[in-house]
Backbone as XML, in Angstrom:
<?xml version="1.0"?>
<chain id="A" units="angstrom">
  <residue number="1" name="MET">
    <atom name="N" x="-65.439" y="-21.614" z="54.471"/>
    <atom name="CA" x="-65.899" y="-20.236" z="54.320"/>
    <atom name="C" x="-65.784" y="-19.789" z="52.867"/>
  </residue>
  <residue number="2" name="GLY">
    <atom name="N" x="-64.650" y="-20.102" z="52.250"/>
    <atom name="CA" x="-64.443" y="-19.706" z="50.858"/>
    <atom name="C" x="-65.439" y="-20.372" z="49.918"/>
  </residue>
  <residue number="3" name="LYS">
    <atom name="N" x="-65.769" y="-21.648" z="50.189"/>
    <atom name="CA" x="-66.698" y="-22.372" z="49.332"/>
    <atom name="C" x="-68.081" y="-21.730" z="49.357"/>
  </residue>
  <residue number="4" name="PHE">
    <atom name="N" x="-68.522" y="-21.342" z="50.559"/>
    <atom name="CA" x="-69.829" y="-20.716" z="50.679"/>
    <atom name="C" x="-69.871" y="-19.401" z="49.893"/>
  </residue>
  <residue number="5" name="TYR">
    <atom name="N" x="-68.775" y="-18.679" z="49.942"/>
    <atom name="CA" x="-68.703" y="-17.411" z="49.217"/>
    <atom name="C" x="-68.834" y="-17.645" z="47.714"/>
  </residue>
  <residue number="6" name="VAL">
    <atom name="N" x="-68.153" y="-18.684" z="47.236"/>
    <atom name="CA" x="-68.232" y="-19.016" z="45.808"/>
    <atom name="C" x="-69.658" y="-19.389" z="45.429"/>
  </residue>
  <residue number="7" name="ILE">
    <atom name="N" x="-70.318" y="-20.186" z="46.268"/>
    <atom name="CA" x="-71.694" y="-20.609" z="45.998"/>
    <atom name="C" x="-72.619" y="-19.396" z="45.979"/>
  </residue>
  <residue number="8" name="ASP">
    <atom name="N" x="-72.447" y="-18.491" z="46.953"/>
    <atom name="CA" x="-73.272" y="-17.288" z="46.998"/>
    <atom name="C" x="-73.082" y="-16.458" z="45.743"/>
  </residue>
  <residue number="9" name="THR">
    <atom name="N" x="-71.839" y="-16.273" z="45.346"/>
    <atom name="CA" x="-71.554" y="-15.497" z="44.140"/>
    <atom name="C" x="-72.197" y="-16.146" z="42.929"/>
  </residue>
  <residue number="10" name="PHE">
    <atom name="N" x="-72.110" y="-17.461" z="42.840"/>
    <atom name="CA" x="-72.690" y="-18.184" z="41.711"/>
    <atom name="C" x="-74.214" y="-18.032" z="41.698"/>
  </residue>
  <residue number="11" name="LEU">
    <atom name="N" x="-74.849" y="-18.145" z="42.879"/>
    <atom name="CA" x="-76.300" y="-18.004" z="42.965"/>
    <atom name="C" x="-76.735" y="-16.610" z="42.535"/>
  </residue>
  <residue number="12" name="VAL">
    <atom name="N" x="-76.028" y="-15.607" z="43.029"/>
    <atom name="CA" x="-76.361" y="-14.225" z="42.663"/>
    <atom name="C" x="-76.181" y="-14.026" z="41.159"/>
  </residue>
  <residue number="13" name="TYR">
    <atom name="N" x="-75.074" y="-14.546" z="40.635"/>
    <atom name="CA" x="-74.778" y="-14.409" z="39.206"/>
    <atom name="C" x="-75.849" y="-15.099" z="38.364"/>
  </residue>
  <residue number="14" name="SER">
    <atom name="N" x="-76.200" y="-16.330" z="38.730"/>
    <atom name="CA" x="-77.160" y="-17.086" z="37.932"/>
    <atom name="C" x="-78.548" y="-16.454" z="38.002"/>
  </residue>
  <residue number="15" name="SER">
    <atom name="N" x="-78.935" y="-15.955" z="39.194"/>
    <atom name="CA" x="-80.247" y="-15.322" z="39.314"/>
    <atom name="C" x="-80.288" y="-14.024" z="38.515"/>
  </residue>
  <residue number="16" name="THR">
    <atom name="N" x="-79.167" y="-13.285" z="38.528"/>
    <atom name="CA" x="-79.103" y="-12.054" z="37.739"/>
    <atom name="C" x="-79.206" y="-12.373" z="36.260"/>
  </residue>
  <residue number="17" name="GLN">
    <atom name="N" x="-78.481" y="-13.406" z="35.815"/>
    <atom name="CA" x="-78.514" y="-13.798" z="34.407"/>
    <atom name="C" x="-79.916" y="-14.224" z="33.988"/>
  </residue>
  <residue number="18" name="SER">
    <atom name="N" x="-80.585" y="-14.999" z="34.832"/>
    <atom name="CA" x="-81.929" y="-15.459" z="34.499"/>
    <atom name="C" x="-82.907" y="-14.292" z="34.470"/>
  </residue>
  <residue number="19" name="PHE">
    <atom name="N" x="-82.694" y="-13.313" z="35.368"/>
    <atom name="CA" x="-83.558" y="-12.133" z="35.379"/>
    <atom name="C" x="-83.386" y="-11.336" z="34.086"/>
  </residue>
  <residue number="20" name="ILE">
    <atom name="N" x="-82.129" y="-11.144" z="33.668"/>
    <atom name="CA" x="-81.840" y="-10.424" z="32.421"/>
    <atom name="C" x="-82.455" y="-11.188" z="31.246"/>
  </residue>
  <residue number="21" name="TYR">
    <atom name="N" x="-82.284" y="-12.497" z="31.259"/>
    <atom name="CA" x="-82.827" y="-13.340" z="30.183"/>
    <atom name="C" x="-84.343" y="-13.230" z="30.130"/>
  </residue>
  <residue number="22" name="LYS">
    <atom name="N" x="-84.986" y="-13.274" z="31.310"/>
    <atom name="CA" x="-86.441" y="-13.178" z="31.368"/>
    <atom name="C" x="-86.923" y="-11.825" z="30.875"/>
  </residue>
  <residue number="23" name="SER">
    <atom name="N" x="-86.247" y="-10.756" z="31.290"/>
    <atom name="CA" x="-86.688" y="-9.426" z="30.883"/>
    <atom name="C" x="-86.495" y="-9.237" z="29.380"/>
  </residue>
  <residue number="24" name="LYS">
    <atom name="N" x="-85.475" y="-9.907" z="28.810"/>
    <atom name="CA" x="-85.248" y="-9.817" z="27.369"/>
    <atom name="C" x="-86.372" y="-10.485" z="26.594"/>
  </residue>
  <residue number="25" name="ILE">
    <atom name="N" x="-86.785" y="-11.671" z="27.028"/>
    <atom name="CA" x="-87.761" y="-12.436" z="26.251"/>
    <atom name="C" x="-89.185" y="-12.279" z="26.773"/>
  </residue>
  <residue number="26" name="SER">
    <atom name="N" x="-89.391" y="-11.400" z="27.768"/>
    <atom name="CA" x="-90.701" y="-11.330" z="28.415"/>
    <atom name="C" x="-91.803" y="-10.957" z="27.423"/>
  </residue>
  <residue number="27" name="ASN">
    <atom name="N" x="-91.541" y="-9.989" z="26.552"/>
    <atom name="CA" x="-92.568" y="-9.566" z="25.593"/>
    <atom name="C" x="-92.942" y="-10.699" z="24.650"/>
  </residue>
  <residue number="28" name="GLU">
    <atom name="N" x="-91.931" y="-11.334" z="24.077"/>
    <atom name="CA" x="-92.166" y="-12.442" z="23.164"/>
    <atom name="C" x="-92.859" y="-13.599" z="23.886"/>
  </residue>
  <residue number="29" name="GLU">
    <atom name="N" x="-92.436" y="-13.842" z="25.128"/>
    <atom name="CA" x="-93.000" y="-14.944" z="25.900"/>
    <atom name="C" x="-94.471" y="-14.673" z="26.210"/>
  </residue>
  <residue number="30" name="GLN">
    <atom name="N" x="-94.780" y="-13.418" z="26.578"/>
    <atom name="CA" x="-96.171" y="-13.067" z="26.876"/>
    <atom name="C" x="-97.043" y="-13.265" z="25.647"/>
  </residue>
  <residue number="31" name="ARG">
    <atom name="N" x="-96.507" y="-12.866" z="24.474"/>
    <atom name="CA" x="-97.267" y="-13.022" z="23.230"/>
    <atom name="C" x="-97.519" y="-14.504" z="22.956"/>
  </residue>
  <residue number="32" name="LEU">
    <atom name="N" x="-96.477" y="-15.326" z="23.117"/>
    <atom name="CA" x="-96.621" y="-16.764" z="22.881"/>
    <atom name="C" x="-97.592" y="-17.384" z="23.879"/>
  </residue>
  <residue number="33" name="ASN">
    <atom name="N" x="-97.507" y="-16.946" z="25.146"/>
    <atom name="CA" x="-98.406" y="-17.485" z="26.165"/>
    <atom name="C" x="-99.849" y="-17.133" z="25.857"/>
  </residue>
  <residue number="34" name="SER">
    <atom name="N" x="-100.099" y="-15.892" z="25.411"/>
    <atom name="CA" x="-101.473" y="-15.489" z="25.102"/>
    <atom name="C" x="-101.997" y="-16.285" z="23.908"/>
  </residue>
  <residue number="35" name="ILE">
    <atom name="N" x="-101.125" y="-16.533" z="22.921"/>
    <atom name="CA" x="-101.528" y="-17.352" z="21.771"/>
    <atom name="C" x="-101.844" y="-18.771" z="22.228"/>
  </residue>
  <residue number="36" name="LEU">
    <atom name="N" x="-100.988" y="-19.302" z="23.104"/>
    <atom name="CA" x="-101.186" y="-20.663" z="23.603"/>
    <atom name="C" x="-102.488" y="-20.772" z="24.386"/>
  </residue>
  <residue number="37" name="ILE">
    <atom name="N" x="-102.732" y="-19.807" z="25.261"/>
    <atom name="CA" x="-103.958" y="-19.808" z="26.065"/>
    <atom name="C" x="-105.182" y="-19.693" z="25.169"/>
  </residue>
  <residue number="38" name="ALA">
    <atom name="N" x="-105.103" y="-18.820" z="24.163"/>
    <atom name="CA" x="-106.231" y="-18.642" z="23.245"/>
    <atom name="C" x="-106.525" y="-19.934" z="22.496"/>
  </residue>
  <residue number="39" name="SER">
    <atom name="N" x="-105.461" y="-20.594" z="22.015"/>
    <atom name="CA" x="-105.659" y="-21.837" z="21.269"/>
    <atom name="C" x="-106.189" y="-22.943" z="22.190"/>
  </residue>
  <residue number="40" name="LEU">
    <atom name="N" x="-105.724" y="-22.965" z="23.441"/>
    <atom name="CA" x="-106.235" y="-23.949" z="24.395"/>
    <atom name="C" x="-107.713" y="-23.706" z="24.684"/>
  </residue>
  <residue number="41" name="ASN">
    <atom name="N" x="-108.081" y="-22.430" z="24.864"/>
    <atom name="CA" x="-109.489" y="-22.096" z="25.096"/>
    <atom name="C" x="-110.343" y="-22.523" z="23.915"/>
  </residue>
  <residue number="42" name="LEU">
    <atom name="N" x="-109.840" y="-22.277" z="22.705"/>
    <atom name="CA" x="-110.546" y="-22.660" z="21.488"/>
    <atom name="C" x="-110.710" y="-24.177" z="21.434"/>
  </residue>
  <residue number="43" name="PHE">
    <atom name="N" x="-109.616" y="-24.890" z="21.732"/>
    <atom name="CA" x="-109.628" y="-26.352" z="21.677"/>
    <atom name="C" x="-110.615" y="-26.924" z="22.687"/>
  </residue>
  <residue number="44" name="TYR">
    <atom name="N" x="-110.541" y="-26.446" z="23.939"/>
    <atom name="CA" x="-111.438" y="-26.966" z="24.970"/>
    <atom name="C" x="-112.863" y="-26.507" z="24.735"/>
  </residue>
  <residue number="45" name="GLY">
    <atom name="N" x="-113.016" y="-25.330" z="24.120"/>
    <atom name="CA" x="-114.357" y="-24.838" z="23.808"/>
    <atom name="C" x="-115.035" y="-25.731" z="22.779"/>
  </residue>
  <residue number="46" name="THR">
    <atom name="N" x="-114.267" y="-26.149" z="21.766"/>
    <atom name="CA" x="-114.831" y="-27.010" z="20.728"/>
    <atom name="C" x="-115.004" y="-28.433" z="21.259"/>
  </residue>
  <residue number="47" name="LYS">
    <atom name="N" x="-114.172" y="-28.821" z="22.239"/>
    <atom name="CA" x="-114.256" y="-30.176" z="22.792"/>
    <atom name="C" x="-115.539" y="-30.349" z="23.603"/>
  </residue>
  <residue number="48" name="LYS">
    <atom name="N" x="-115.937" y="-29.287" z="24.311"/>
    <atom name="CA" x="-117.184" y="-29.351" z="25.090"/>
    <atom name="C" x="-118.363" y="-29.346" z="24.149"/>
  </residue>
</chain>
């Protein structure tokens, strides 16, 4: 019983940490993703 509680706490903690991390870098990540998508579109556009 105690082990399951520890695992649950760890899962909740890790998911919370990842959520905080994602919300922190979301703006920068979106900008990088849009740049990446644009460059991929350009690359595939010139390849065709």
